[in-house]
mmCIF file of C-alpha atoms in Angstrom:
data_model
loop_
_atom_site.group_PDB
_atom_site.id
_atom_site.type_symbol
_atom_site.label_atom_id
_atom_site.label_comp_id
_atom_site.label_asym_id
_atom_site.label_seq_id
_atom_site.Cartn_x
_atom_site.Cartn_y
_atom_site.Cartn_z
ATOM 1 C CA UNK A 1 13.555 -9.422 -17.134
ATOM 2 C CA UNK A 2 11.195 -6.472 -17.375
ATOM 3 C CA UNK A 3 8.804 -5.405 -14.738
ATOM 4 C CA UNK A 4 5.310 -3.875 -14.543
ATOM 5 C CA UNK A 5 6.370 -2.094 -11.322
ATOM 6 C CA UNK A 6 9.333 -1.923 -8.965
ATOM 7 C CA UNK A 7 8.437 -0.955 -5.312
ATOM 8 C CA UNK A 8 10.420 0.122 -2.725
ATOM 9 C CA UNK A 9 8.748 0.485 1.127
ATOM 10 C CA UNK A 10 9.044 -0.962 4.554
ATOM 11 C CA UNK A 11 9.430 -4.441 5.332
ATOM 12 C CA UNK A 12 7.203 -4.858 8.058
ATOM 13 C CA UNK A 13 6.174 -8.303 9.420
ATOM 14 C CA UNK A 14 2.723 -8.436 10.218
ATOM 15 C CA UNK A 15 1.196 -10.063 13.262
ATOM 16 C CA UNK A 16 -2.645 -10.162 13.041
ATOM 17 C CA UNK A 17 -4.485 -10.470 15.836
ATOM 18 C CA UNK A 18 -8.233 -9.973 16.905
ATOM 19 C CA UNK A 19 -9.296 -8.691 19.925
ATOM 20 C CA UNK A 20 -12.106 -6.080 21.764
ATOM 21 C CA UNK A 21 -12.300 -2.276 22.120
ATOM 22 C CA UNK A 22 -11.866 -3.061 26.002
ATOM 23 C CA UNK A 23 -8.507 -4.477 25.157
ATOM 24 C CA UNK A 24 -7.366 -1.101 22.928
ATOM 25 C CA UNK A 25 -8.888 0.915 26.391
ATOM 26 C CA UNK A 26 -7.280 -1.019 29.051
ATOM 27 C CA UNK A 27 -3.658 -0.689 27.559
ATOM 28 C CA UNK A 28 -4.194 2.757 26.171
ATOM 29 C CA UNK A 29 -3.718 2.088 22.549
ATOM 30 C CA UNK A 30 -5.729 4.829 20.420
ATOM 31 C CA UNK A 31 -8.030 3.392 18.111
ATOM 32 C CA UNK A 32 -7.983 3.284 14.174
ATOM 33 C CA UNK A 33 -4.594 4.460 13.842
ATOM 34 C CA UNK A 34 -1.129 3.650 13.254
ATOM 35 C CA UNK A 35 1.584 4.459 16.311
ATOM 36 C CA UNK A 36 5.429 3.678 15.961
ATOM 37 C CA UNK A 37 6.479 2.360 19.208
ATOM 38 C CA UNK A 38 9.809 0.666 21.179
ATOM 39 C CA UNK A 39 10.272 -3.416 20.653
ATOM 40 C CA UNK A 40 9.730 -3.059 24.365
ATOM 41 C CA UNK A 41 6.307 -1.857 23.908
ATOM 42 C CA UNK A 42 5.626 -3.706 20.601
ATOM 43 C CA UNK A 43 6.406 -7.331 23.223
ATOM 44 C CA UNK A 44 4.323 -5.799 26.243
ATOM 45 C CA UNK A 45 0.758 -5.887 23.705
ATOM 46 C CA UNK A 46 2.136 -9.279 22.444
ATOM 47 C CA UNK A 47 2.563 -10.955 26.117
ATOM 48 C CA UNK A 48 -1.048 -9.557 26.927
ATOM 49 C CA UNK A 49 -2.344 -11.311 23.884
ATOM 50 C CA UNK A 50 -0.923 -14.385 24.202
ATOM 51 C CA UNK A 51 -4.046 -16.504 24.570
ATOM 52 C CA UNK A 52 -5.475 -15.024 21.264
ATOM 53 C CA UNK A 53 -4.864 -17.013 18.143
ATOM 54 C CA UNK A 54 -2.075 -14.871 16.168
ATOM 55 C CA UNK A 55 -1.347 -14.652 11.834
ATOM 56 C CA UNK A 56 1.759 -13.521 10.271
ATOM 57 C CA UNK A 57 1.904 -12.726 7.006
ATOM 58 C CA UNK A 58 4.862 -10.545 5.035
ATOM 59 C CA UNK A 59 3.927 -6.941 4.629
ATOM 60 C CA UNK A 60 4.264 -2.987 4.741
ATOM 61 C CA UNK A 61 2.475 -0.633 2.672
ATOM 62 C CA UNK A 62 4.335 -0.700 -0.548
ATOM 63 C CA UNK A 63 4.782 -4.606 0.080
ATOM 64 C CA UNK A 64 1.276 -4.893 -0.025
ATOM 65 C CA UNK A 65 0.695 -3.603 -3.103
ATOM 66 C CA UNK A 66 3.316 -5.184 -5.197
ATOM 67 C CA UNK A 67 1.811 -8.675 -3.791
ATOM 68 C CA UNK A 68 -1.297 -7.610 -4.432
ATOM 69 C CA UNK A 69 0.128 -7.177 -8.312
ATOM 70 C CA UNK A 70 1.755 -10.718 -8.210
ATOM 71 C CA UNK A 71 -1.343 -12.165 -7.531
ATOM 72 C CA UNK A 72 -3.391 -10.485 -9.868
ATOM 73 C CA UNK A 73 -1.282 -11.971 -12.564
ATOM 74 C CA UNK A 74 1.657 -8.920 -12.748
ATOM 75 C CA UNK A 75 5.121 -8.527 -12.519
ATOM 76 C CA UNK A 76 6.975 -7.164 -9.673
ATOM 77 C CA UNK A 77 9.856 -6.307 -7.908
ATOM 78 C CA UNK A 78 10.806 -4.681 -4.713
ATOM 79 C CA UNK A 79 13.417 -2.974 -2.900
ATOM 80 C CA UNK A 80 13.182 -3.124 1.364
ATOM 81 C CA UNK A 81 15.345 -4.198 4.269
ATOM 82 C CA UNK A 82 15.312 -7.103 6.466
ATOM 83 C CA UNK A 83 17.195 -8.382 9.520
ATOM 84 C CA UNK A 84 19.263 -11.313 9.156
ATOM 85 C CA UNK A 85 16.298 -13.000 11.501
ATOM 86 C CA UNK A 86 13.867 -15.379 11.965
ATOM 87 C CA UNK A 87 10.917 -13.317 10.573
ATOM 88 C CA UNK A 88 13.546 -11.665 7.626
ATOM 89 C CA UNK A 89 14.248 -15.282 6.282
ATOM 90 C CA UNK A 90 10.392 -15.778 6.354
ATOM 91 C CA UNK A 91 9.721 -12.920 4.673
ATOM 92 C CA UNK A 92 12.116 -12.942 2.391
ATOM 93 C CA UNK A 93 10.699 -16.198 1.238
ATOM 94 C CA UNK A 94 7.304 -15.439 0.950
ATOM 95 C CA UNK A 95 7.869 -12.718 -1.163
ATOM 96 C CA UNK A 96 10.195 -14.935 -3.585
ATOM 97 C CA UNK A 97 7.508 -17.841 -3.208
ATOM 98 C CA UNK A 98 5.137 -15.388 -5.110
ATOM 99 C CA UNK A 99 7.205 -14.779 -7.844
ATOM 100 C CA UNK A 100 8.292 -11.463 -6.639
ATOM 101 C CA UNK A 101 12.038 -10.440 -7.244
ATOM 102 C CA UNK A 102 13.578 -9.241 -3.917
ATOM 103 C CA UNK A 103 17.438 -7.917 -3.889
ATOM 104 C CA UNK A 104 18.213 -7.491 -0.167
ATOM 105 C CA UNK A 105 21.476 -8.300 2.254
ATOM 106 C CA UNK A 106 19.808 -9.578 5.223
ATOM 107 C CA UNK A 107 21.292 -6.760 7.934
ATOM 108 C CA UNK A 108 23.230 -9.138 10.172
ATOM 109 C CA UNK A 109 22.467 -8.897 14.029
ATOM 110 C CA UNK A 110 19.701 -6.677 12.298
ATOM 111 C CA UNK A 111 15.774 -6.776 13.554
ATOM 112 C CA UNK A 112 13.255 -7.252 10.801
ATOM 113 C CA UNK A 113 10.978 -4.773 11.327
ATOM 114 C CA UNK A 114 6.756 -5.844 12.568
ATOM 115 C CA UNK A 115 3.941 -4.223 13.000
ATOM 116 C CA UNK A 116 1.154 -5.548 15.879
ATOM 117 C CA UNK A 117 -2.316 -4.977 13.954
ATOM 118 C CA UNK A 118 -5.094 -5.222 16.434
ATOM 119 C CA UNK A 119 -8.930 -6.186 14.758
ATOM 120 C CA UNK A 120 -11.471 -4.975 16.454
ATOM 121 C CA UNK A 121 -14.965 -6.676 15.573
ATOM 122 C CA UNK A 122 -16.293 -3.401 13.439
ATOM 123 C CA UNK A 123 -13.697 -4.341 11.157
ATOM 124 C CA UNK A 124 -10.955 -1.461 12.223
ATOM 125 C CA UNK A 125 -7.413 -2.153 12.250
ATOM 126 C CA UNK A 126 -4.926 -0.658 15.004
ATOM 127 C CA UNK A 127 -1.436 -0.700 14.182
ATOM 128 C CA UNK A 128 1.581 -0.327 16.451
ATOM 129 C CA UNK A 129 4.770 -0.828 14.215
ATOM 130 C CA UNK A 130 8.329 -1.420 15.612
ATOM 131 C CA UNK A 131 10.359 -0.568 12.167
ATOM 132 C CA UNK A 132 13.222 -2.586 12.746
ATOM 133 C CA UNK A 133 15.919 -2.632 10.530
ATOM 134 C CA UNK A 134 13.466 -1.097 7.724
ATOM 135 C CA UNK A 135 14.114 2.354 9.284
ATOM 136 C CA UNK A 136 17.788 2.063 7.996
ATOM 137 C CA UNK A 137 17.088 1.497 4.234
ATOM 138 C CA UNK A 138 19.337 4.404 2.470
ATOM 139 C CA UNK A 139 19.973 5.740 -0.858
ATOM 140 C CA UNK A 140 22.712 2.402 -1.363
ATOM 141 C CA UNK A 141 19.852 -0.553 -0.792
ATOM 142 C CA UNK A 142 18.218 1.150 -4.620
ATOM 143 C CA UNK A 143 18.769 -1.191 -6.889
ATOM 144 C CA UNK A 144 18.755 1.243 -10.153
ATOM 145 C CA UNK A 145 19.152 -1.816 -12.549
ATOM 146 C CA UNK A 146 16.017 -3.012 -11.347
ATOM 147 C CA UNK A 147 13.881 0.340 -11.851
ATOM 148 C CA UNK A 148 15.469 0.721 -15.196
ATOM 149 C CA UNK A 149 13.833 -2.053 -16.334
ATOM 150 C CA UNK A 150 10.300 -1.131 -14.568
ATOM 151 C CA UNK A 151 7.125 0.611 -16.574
ATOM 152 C CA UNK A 152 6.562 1.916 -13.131
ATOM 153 C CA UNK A 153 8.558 2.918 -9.911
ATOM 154 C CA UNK A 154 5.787 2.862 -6.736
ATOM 155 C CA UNK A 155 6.700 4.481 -3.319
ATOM 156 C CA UNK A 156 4.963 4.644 0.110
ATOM 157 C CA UNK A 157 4.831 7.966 1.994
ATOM 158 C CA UNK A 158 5.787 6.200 5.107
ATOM 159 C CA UNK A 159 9.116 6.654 3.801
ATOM 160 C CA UNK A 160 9.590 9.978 4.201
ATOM 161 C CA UNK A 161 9.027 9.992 7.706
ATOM 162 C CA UNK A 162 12.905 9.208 8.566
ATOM 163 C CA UNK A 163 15.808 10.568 7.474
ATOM 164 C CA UNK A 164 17.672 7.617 5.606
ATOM 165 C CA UNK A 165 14.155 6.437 4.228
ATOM 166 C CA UNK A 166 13.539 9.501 2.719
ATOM 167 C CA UNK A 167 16.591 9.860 1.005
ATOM 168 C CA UNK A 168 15.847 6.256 -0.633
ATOM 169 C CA UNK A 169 12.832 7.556 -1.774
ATOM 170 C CA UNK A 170 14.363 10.265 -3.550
ATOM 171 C CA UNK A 171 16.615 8.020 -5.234
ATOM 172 C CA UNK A 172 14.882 5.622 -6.373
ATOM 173 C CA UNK A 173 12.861 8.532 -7.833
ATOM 174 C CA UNK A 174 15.811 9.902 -9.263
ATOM 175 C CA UNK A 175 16.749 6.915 -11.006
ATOM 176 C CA UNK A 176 12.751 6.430 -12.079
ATOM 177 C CA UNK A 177 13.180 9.862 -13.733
ATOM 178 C CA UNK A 178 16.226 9.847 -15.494
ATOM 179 C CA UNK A 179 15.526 6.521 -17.236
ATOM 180 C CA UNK A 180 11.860 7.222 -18.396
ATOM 181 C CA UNK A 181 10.035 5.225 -15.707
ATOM 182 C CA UNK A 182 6.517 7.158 -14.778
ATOM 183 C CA UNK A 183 6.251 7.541 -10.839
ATOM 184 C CA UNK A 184 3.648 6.339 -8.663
ATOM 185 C CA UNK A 185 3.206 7.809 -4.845
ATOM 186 C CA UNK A 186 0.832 6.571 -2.217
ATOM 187 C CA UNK A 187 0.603 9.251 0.639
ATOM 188 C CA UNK A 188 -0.124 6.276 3.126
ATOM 189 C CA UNK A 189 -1.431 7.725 6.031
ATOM 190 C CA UNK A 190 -2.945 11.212 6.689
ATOM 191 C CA UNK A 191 -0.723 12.049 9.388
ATOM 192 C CA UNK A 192 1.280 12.088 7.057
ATOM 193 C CA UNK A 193 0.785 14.985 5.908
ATOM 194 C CA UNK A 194 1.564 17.685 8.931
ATOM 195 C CA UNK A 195 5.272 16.149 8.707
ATOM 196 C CA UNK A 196 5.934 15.704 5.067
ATOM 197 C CA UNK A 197 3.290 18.137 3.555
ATOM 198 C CA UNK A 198 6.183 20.302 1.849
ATOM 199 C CA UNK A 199 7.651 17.634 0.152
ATOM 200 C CA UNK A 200 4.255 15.687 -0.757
ATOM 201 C CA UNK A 201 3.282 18.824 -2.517
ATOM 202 C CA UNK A 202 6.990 19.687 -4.083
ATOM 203 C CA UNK A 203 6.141 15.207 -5.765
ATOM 204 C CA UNK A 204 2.848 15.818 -6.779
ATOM 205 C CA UNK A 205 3.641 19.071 -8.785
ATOM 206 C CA UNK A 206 6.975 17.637 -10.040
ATOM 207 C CA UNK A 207 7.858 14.115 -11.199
ATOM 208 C CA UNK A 208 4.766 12.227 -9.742
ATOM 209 C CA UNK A 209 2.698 10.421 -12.504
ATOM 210 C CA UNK A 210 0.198 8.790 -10.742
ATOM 211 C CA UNK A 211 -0.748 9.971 -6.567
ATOM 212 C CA UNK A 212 -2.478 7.394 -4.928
ATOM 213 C CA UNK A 213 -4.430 9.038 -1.903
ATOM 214 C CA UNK A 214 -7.759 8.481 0.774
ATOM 215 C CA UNK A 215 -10.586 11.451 0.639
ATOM 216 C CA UNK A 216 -9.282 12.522 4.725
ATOM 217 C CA UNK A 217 -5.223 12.959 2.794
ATOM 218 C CA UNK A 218 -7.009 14.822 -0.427
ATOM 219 C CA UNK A 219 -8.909 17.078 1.869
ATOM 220 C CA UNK A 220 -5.808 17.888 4.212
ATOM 221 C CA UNK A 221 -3.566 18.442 0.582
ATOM 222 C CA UNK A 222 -6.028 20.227 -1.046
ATOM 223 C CA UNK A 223 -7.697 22.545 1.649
ATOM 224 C CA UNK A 224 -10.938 22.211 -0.048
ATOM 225 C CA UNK A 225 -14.087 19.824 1.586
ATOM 226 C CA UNK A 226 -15.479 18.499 -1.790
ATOM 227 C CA UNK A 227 -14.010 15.126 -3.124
ATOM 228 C CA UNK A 228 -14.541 16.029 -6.418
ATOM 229 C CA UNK A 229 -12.852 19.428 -6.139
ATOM 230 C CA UNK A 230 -9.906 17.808 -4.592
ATOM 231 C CA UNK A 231 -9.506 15.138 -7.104
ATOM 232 C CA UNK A 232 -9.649 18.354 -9.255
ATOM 233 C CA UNK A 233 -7.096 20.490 -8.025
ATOM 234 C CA UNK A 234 -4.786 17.337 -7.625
ATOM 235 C CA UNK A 235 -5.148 16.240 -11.096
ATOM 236 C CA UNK A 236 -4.126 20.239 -12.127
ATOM 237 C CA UNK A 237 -0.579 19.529 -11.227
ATOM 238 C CA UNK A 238 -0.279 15.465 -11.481
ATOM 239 C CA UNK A 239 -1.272 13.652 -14.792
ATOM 240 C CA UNK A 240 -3.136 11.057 -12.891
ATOM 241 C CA UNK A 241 -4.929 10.794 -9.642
ATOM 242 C CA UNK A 242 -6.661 7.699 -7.926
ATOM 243 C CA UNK A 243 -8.807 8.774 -4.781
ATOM 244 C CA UNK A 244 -10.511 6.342 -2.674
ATOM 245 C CA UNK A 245 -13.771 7.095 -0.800
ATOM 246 C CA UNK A 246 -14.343 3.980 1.428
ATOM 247 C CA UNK A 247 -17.606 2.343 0.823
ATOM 248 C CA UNK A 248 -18.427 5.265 -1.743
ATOM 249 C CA UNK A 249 -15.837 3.951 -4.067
ATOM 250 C CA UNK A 250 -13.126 5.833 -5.583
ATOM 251 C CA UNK A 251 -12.173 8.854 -8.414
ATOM 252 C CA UNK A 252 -9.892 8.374 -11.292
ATOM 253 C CA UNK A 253 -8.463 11.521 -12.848
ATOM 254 C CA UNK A 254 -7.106 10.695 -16.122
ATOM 255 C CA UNK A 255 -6.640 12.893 -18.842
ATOM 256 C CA UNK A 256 -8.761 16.006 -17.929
ATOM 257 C CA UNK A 257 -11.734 13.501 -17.229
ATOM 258 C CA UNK A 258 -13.587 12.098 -13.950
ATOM 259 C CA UNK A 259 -13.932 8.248 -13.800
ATOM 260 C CA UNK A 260 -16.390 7.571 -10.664
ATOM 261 C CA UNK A 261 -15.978 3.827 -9.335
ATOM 262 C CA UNK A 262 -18.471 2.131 -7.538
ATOM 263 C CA UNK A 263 -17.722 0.571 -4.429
ATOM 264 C CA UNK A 264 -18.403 -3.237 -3.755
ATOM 265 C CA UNK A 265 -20.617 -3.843 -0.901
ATOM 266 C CA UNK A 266 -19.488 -6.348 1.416
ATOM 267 C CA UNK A 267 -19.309 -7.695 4.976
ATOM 268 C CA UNK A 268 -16.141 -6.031 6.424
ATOM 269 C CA UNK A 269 -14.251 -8.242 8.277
ATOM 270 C CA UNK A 270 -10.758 -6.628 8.333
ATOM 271 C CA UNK A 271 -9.390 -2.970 6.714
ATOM 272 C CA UNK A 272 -6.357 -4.053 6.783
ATOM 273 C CA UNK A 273 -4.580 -3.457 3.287
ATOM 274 C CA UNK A 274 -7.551 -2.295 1.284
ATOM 275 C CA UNK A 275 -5.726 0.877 -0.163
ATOM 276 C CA UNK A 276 -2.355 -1.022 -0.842
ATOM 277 C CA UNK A 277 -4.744 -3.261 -3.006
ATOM 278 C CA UNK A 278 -6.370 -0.727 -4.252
ATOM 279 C CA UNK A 279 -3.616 0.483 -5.780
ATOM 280 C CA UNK A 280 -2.169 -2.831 -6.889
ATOM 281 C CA UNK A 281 -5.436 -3.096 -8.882
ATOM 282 C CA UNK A 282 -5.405 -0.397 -10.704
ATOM 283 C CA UNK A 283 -1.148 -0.583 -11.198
ATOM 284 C CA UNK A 284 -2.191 -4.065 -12.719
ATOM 285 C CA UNK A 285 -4.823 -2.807 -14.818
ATOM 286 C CA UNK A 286 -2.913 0.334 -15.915
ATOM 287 C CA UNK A 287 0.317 -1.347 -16.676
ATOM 288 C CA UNK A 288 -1.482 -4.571 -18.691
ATOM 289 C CA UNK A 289 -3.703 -2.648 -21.368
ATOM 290 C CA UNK A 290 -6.491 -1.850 -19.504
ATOM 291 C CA UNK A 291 -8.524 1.296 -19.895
ATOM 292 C CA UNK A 292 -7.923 3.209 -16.645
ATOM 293 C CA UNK A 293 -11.755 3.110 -15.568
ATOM 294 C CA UNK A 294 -11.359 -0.860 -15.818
ATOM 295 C CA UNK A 295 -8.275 -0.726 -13.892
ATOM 296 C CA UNK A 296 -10.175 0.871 -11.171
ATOM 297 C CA UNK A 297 -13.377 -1.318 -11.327
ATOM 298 C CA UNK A 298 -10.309 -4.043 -10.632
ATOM 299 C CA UNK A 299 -9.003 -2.062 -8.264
ATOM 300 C CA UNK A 300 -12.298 -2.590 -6.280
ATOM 301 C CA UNK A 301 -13.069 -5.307 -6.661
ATOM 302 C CA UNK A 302 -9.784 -6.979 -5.470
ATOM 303 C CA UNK A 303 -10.080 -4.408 -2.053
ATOM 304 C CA UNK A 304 -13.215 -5.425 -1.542
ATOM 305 C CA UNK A 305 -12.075 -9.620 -1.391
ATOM 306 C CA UNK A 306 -9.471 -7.918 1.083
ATOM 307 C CA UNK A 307 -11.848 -5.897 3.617
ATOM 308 C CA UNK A 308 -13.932 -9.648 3.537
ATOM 309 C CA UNK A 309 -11.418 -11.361 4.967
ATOM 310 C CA UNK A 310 -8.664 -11.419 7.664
ATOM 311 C CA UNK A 311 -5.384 -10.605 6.365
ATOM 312 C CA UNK A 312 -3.996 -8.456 3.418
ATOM 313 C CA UNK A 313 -3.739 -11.543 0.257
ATOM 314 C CA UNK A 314 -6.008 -12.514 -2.592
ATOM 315 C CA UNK A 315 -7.598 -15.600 -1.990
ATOM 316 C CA UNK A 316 -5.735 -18.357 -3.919
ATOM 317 C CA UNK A 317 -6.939 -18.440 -7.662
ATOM 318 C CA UNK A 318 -8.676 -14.805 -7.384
ATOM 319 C CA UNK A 319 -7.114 -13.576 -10.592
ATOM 320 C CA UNK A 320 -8.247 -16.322 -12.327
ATOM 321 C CA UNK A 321 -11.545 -16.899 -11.138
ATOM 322 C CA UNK A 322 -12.727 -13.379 -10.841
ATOM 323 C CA UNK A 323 -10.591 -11.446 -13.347
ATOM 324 C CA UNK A 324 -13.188 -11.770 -16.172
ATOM 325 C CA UNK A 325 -16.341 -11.099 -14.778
ATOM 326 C CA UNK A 326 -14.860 -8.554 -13.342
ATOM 327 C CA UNK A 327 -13.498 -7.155 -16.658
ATOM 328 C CA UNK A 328 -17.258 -7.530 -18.064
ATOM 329 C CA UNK A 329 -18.988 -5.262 -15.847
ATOM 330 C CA UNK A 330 -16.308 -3.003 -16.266
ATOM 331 C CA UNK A 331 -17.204 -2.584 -20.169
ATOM 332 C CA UNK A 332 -21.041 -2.749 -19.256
ATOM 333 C CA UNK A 333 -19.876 0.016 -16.877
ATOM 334 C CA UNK A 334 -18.201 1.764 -19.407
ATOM 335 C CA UNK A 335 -21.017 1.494 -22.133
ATOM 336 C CA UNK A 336 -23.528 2.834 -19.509
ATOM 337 C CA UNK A 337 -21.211 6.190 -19.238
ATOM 338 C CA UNK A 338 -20.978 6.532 -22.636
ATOM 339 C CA UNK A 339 -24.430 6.311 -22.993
#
């Protein structure tokens, strides 16, 4: 079996819960960002928020996005690490139930790694992650069969954060290389950048096809203030670049040319995922003959459905319902440009 795209991230359980800025303030949890913290801390947040009505759902950066590809009709694969656990079984199973081809030895007396994500009622997600068992995925858990037979190998900065991570990343980019698979990095997270700037930049000006990024990562890669300029000066070293600008929309550099996508206005309920579907949109689109400025309007549209909603999944049917309009203002788009 071929794949459109083989991904390889964290496997983070996610536990969704809403609550106020008060709550964030009186247990000193900074706002809008993500913090790695102890199980022991991770359980302390969850005790205090045990009257509030709680979602789980399978997930992780990378994760994300290769659901996000499943659902919009794709093919997908993906390479993580899970605890021989309640919550590994589950998400194990989810991913499977999707249609999504996960090789993984459950890591026996192992904990599955989750992430607390705290929704405040302007729509912000706070994240404090407990990596688990994730933070032990190494250069062995690749499967290189599987990225052999992938048009694209996609990898989430977050993994180059740790030692064993990042040396899975490299593999699996190793293998992507040697067998003719094109490359696609997200940076993830801007903070990123300060610890893994070096290598980032040693990616993007080597074997990275496609960098998937947020304006606040372009600016700190880039030095420079204007989106456009960064998108720019990225797309001088990496074929392709896909920039997203919150409610401006996004930038596709592709081929020496700038593809501006709109953004979708909507009600935002919950960030939470919007760049990992992002990315799965235009990964789908890309990777299943459509022009990359159609890939992108995709791309949008899908994040948009996401940031409308609690939780980081399609609504049931989305591909098929929405997939074709979609498509059609895309060309109208298109012809507009031209014009």
């Amino acid at each position: 079996m071929s794949y459109d795209v083989y991904g390889v991230g964290n496997a983070i359980m996610d536990i969704q819960v809403r609550c106020d800025d008060a709550f964030l303030q009186q247990h000193g949890i900074e706002k809008g960002v993500m913090t790695l913290v102890d199980e022991a801390r991770q359980q302390e947040i969850l005790d205090a928020l045990h009257k509030h009505e709680v979602h789980y759902c399978s997930g992780g950066s990378a994760a994300n996005t290769i659901v996000g590809i499943a659902d919009l009709g794709g093919s997908a694969a993906y390479g993580c690490k899970v605890g021989d656990d309640n919550y590994g079984r589950q998400y194990v199973e989810e991913m499977r139930h999707l249609g999504i081809d996960v090789d993984v030895e459950p890591v026996a007396g192992g904990t599955t790694g989750t992430c607390v994500v705290l929704i405040t009622p302007d729509a912000q997600r706070t994240m404090l992650t407990h990596l688990g068992c994730s933070s032990s995925l190494s250069a062995a858990d690749i499967n290189e069969k599987d990225i052999q037979r992938a048009e694209y190998l996609y990898v989430e900065g977050y993994l180059f954060a740790g030692d064993s991570t990042r040396e899975a990343a490299l593999k699996a980019i190793d293998v992507a290389r040697q067998f003719g698979v094109k490359i696609a990095l997200t940076v993830s997270d801007p903070f990123l950048i300060e610890l893994c700037r070096d290598i980032f930049i040693q990616l993007i000006e080597g074997p990275v096809d496609l960098l998937f990024c947020n304006e606040i990562e372009a600016k700190a890669l880039t030095g420079k203030d204007d989106p456009v300029n960064c998108a720019q000066a990225l797309h001088a070293h990496c074929c392709n670049v896909a920039m997203t600008l919150g409610k401006n929309g996004s930038i596709i550099m592709h081929g020496g040319e700038v593809f501006p996508i709109e953004g979708v206005a909507v009600d935002a309920i919950d960030t939470t995922g919007a760049g990992d579907m992002y990315a799965a949109g235009v990964l789908f689109g890309i990777t299943n003959n459509l022009t990359w400025q159609q890939a992108g309007h995709v791309a949008s549209h899908a994040a948009a459905r996401i940031v409308a909603q609690l939780g980081a999944r399609l609504p049931e049917g989305f591909a098929a319902r929405e997939m074709l309009k979609i498509l059609e203002q895309a060309t109208i788009a298109s012809m507009v440009a031209v014009d």
